[in-house]
Amino acid sequence: KAGVTQTPRYLIKTRGQQVTLSCSPISGHRSVSWYQQTPGQGLQFLFEYFSETQRNKGNFPGRFSGRQFSNSRSEMNVSTLELGDSALYLCASSSGQDREKLFFGSGTQLSVL
Amino acid sequence: AQSVTQLDSQVPVFEEAPVELRCNYSSSVSVYLFWYVQYPNQGLQLLLKYLSGSTLVESINGFEAEFNKSQTSFHLRKPSVHISDTAEYFCAVSEYTGFQKLVFGTGTRLLVSP
């Protein structure tokens, strides 16, 4: 079974631009969550989607948004990028039977110049 | 709200020595507790979890952690480490109803040298 796949692996953007990151969960997993990892703030929860609905949201500004498609694939979007948005963005998925076990992707490293 | 404290940012040890990575948490509600490991350039992998029952939980690669409710701790231990255990270890908590919403500690980098 393929793991959680995140694309692209690396991304370089400039301030003010917007970016879209993609996440394909493990086949059969319907829950997808996103985390931001930075050296200063560590790992912080962004949001969670289940069956195309946002179920939980972290404490991030409205510039950060996401969505989930009917095939459980998820995207997150960051608009009007700021230097502080430079981070590793991790996606995780879980199954209905084993909800507490999250499987993480390798992440997308976003650099904002 | 919950919070997790990992006091040690880095723990250097020699191969085959025992190690303990400390984790303390704070929460006004009951929580589930987790340890995740992150190898370089990879995502996180679940190492072990405490949901209920026995307070001592074990992983398949020799790590164990003990939930101590009175001390609000969930320290990770291994009696004999290997070079391959070099990684960053994260302690995390979640409320019963929000498994996917994990609150992580700042991580402890375990450096195992020969």
Short mmCIF file of C-alpha atoms in Angstrom, two decimals, chain A:
data_model
loop_
_atom_site.label_atom_id
_atom_site.label_comp_id
_atom_site.label_asym_id
_atom_site.label_seq_id
_atom_site.Cartn_x
_atom_site.Cartn_y
_atom_site.Cartn_z
CA LYS A 1 0.00 0.00 0.00
CA ALA A 2 1.40 3.38 -0.95
CA GLY A 3 2.01 5.84 1.85
CA VAL A 4 0.86 9.42 2.14
CA THR A 5 2.10 11.34 -0.87
CA GLN A 6 2.75 15.04 -0.83
CA THR A 7 3.60 17.16 -3.84
CA PRO A 8 5.67 19.05 -4.58
CA ARG A 9 8.56 18.12 -2.32
CA TYR A 10 10.13 21.57 -2.49
CA LEU A 11 8.70 24.93 -3.42
CA ILE A 12 10.16 28.42 -3.62
CA LYS A 13 7.85 31.42 -3.75
CA THR A 14 8.12 35.16 -3.20
CA ARG A 15 6.21 37.32 -0.76
CA GLY A 16 2.69 38.13 -1.83
CA GLN A 17 2.27 35.07 -4.03
CA GLN A 18 -0.07 32.22 -3.28
CA VAL A 19 0.69 28.53 -3.18
CA THR A 20 -1.22 25.25 -3.32
CA LEU A 21 0.09 22.06 -1.78
CA SER A 22 -1.31 18.63 -2.49
CA CYS A 23 -1.74 15.53 -0.37
CA SER A 24 -2.89 12.04 -1.39
CA PRO A 25 -3.76 9.94 1.67
CA ILE A 26 -3.29 6.22 2.02
CA SER A 27 -5.92 4.37 0.05
CA GLY A 28 -9.05 3.96 2.15
CA HIS A 29 -8.17 6.73 4.60
CA ARG A 30 -10.85 9.39 4.72
CA SER A 31 -9.38 11.71 7.32
CA VAL A 32 -6.62 14.14 6.34
CA SER A 33 -4.94 16.72 8.51
CA TRP A 34 -2.26 19.32 7.90
CA TYR A 35 0.56 20.51 10.13
CA GLN A 36 3.12 23.27 9.83
CA GLN A 37 6.62 22.57 11.14
CA THR A 38 9.09 25.41 11.76
CA PRO A 39 12.26 25.58 13.88
CA GLY A 40 10.76 28.34 16.01
CA GLN A 41 7.17 27.18 16.54
CA GLY A 42 7.61 23.45 16.12
CA LEU A 43 4.68 21.39 14.84
CA GLN A 44 1.35 23.16 14.74
CA PHE A 45 -2.02 21.83 13.67
CA LEU A 46 -3.58 23.63 10.72
CA PHE A 47 -6.83 21.80 9.96
CA GLU A 48 -8.48 18.43 9.49
CA TYR A 49 -10.84 17.21 6.82
CA PHE A 50 -13.13 14.22 6.80
CA SER A 51 -15.48 13.34 3.96
CA GLU A 52 -14.88 16.71 2.31
CA THR A 53 -15.80 18.63 5.47
CA GLN A 54 -13.48 20.61 7.69
CA ARG A 55 -13.80 18.99 11.10
CA ASN A 56 -11.17 20.86 13.08
CA LYS A 57 -9.19 24.03 12.65
CA GLY A 58 -6.04 25.34 14.29
CA ASN A 59 -5.11 28.87 15.17
CA PHE A 60 -3.92 30.17 11.82
CA PRO A 61 -5.03 33.26 9.87
CA GLY A 62 -7.60 33.02 7.12
CA ARG A 63 -4.82 33.11 4.50
CA PHE A 64 -4.47 29.40 5.20
CA SER A 65 -7.26 27.33 3.72
CA GLY A 66 -7.83 23.81 2.58
CA ARG A 67 -10.23 21.46 0.98
CA GLN A 68 -10.80 17.78 0.45
CA PHE A 69 -12.09 16.08 -2.64
CA SER A 70 -14.44 13.12 -2.96
CA ASN A 71 -11.47 10.77 -3.44
CA SER A 72 -10.07 12.02 -0.07
CA ARG A 73 -7.18 13.86 -1.70
CA SER A 74 -6.60 17.20 -0.04
CA GLU A 75 -5.10 20.52 -0.93
CA MET A 76 -4.06 23.41 1.21
CA ASN A 77 -3.68 26.94 -0.04
CA VAL A 78 -1.77 29.84 1.40
CA SER A 79 -2.52 33.25 -0.07
CA THR A 80 -0.47 36.44 0.18
CA LEU A 81 2.62 34.60 1.34
CA GLU A 82 4.76 36.06 4.10
CA LEU A 83 8.36 35.28 4.99
CA GLY A 84 7.14 33.59 8.16
CA ASP A 85 5.19 31.05 6.12
CA SER A 86 8.46 29.32 5.23
CA ALA A 87 8.09 25.90 6.75
CA LEU A 88 7.74 22.19 6.22
CA TYR A 89 4.07 21.41 5.66
CA LEU A 90 3.10 17.90 6.67
CA CYS A 91 -0.02 16.04 5.74
CA ALA A 92 -1.31 13.06 7.72
CA SER A 93 -4.10 10.58 7.14
CA SER A 94 -5.89 8.03 9.25
CA SER A 95 -8.51 5.34 8.79
CA GLY A 96 -11.88 5.11 10.44
CA GLN A 97 -10.96 1.99 12.38
CA ASP A 98 -7.70 3.30 13.77
CA ARG A 99 -8.34 7.01 14.01
CA GLU A 100 -5.61 7.74 16.53
CA LYS A 101 -2.83 6.38 14.32
CA LEU A 102 -1.72 9.12 11.96
CA PHE A 103 0.40 8.34 8.92
CA PHE A 104 2.48 11.30 7.83
CA GLY A 105 3.84 12.19 4.42
CA SER A 106 7.39 13.44 3.91
CA GLY A 107 6.14 16.99 3.61
CA THR A 108 6.46 19.95 1.30
CA GLN A 109 9.30 22.33 2.12
CA LEU A 110 8.09 25.83 1.32
CA SER A 111 10.57 28.69 1.14
CA VAL A 112 9.25 32.23 0.86
CA LEU A 113 11.78 34.78 -0.38
#
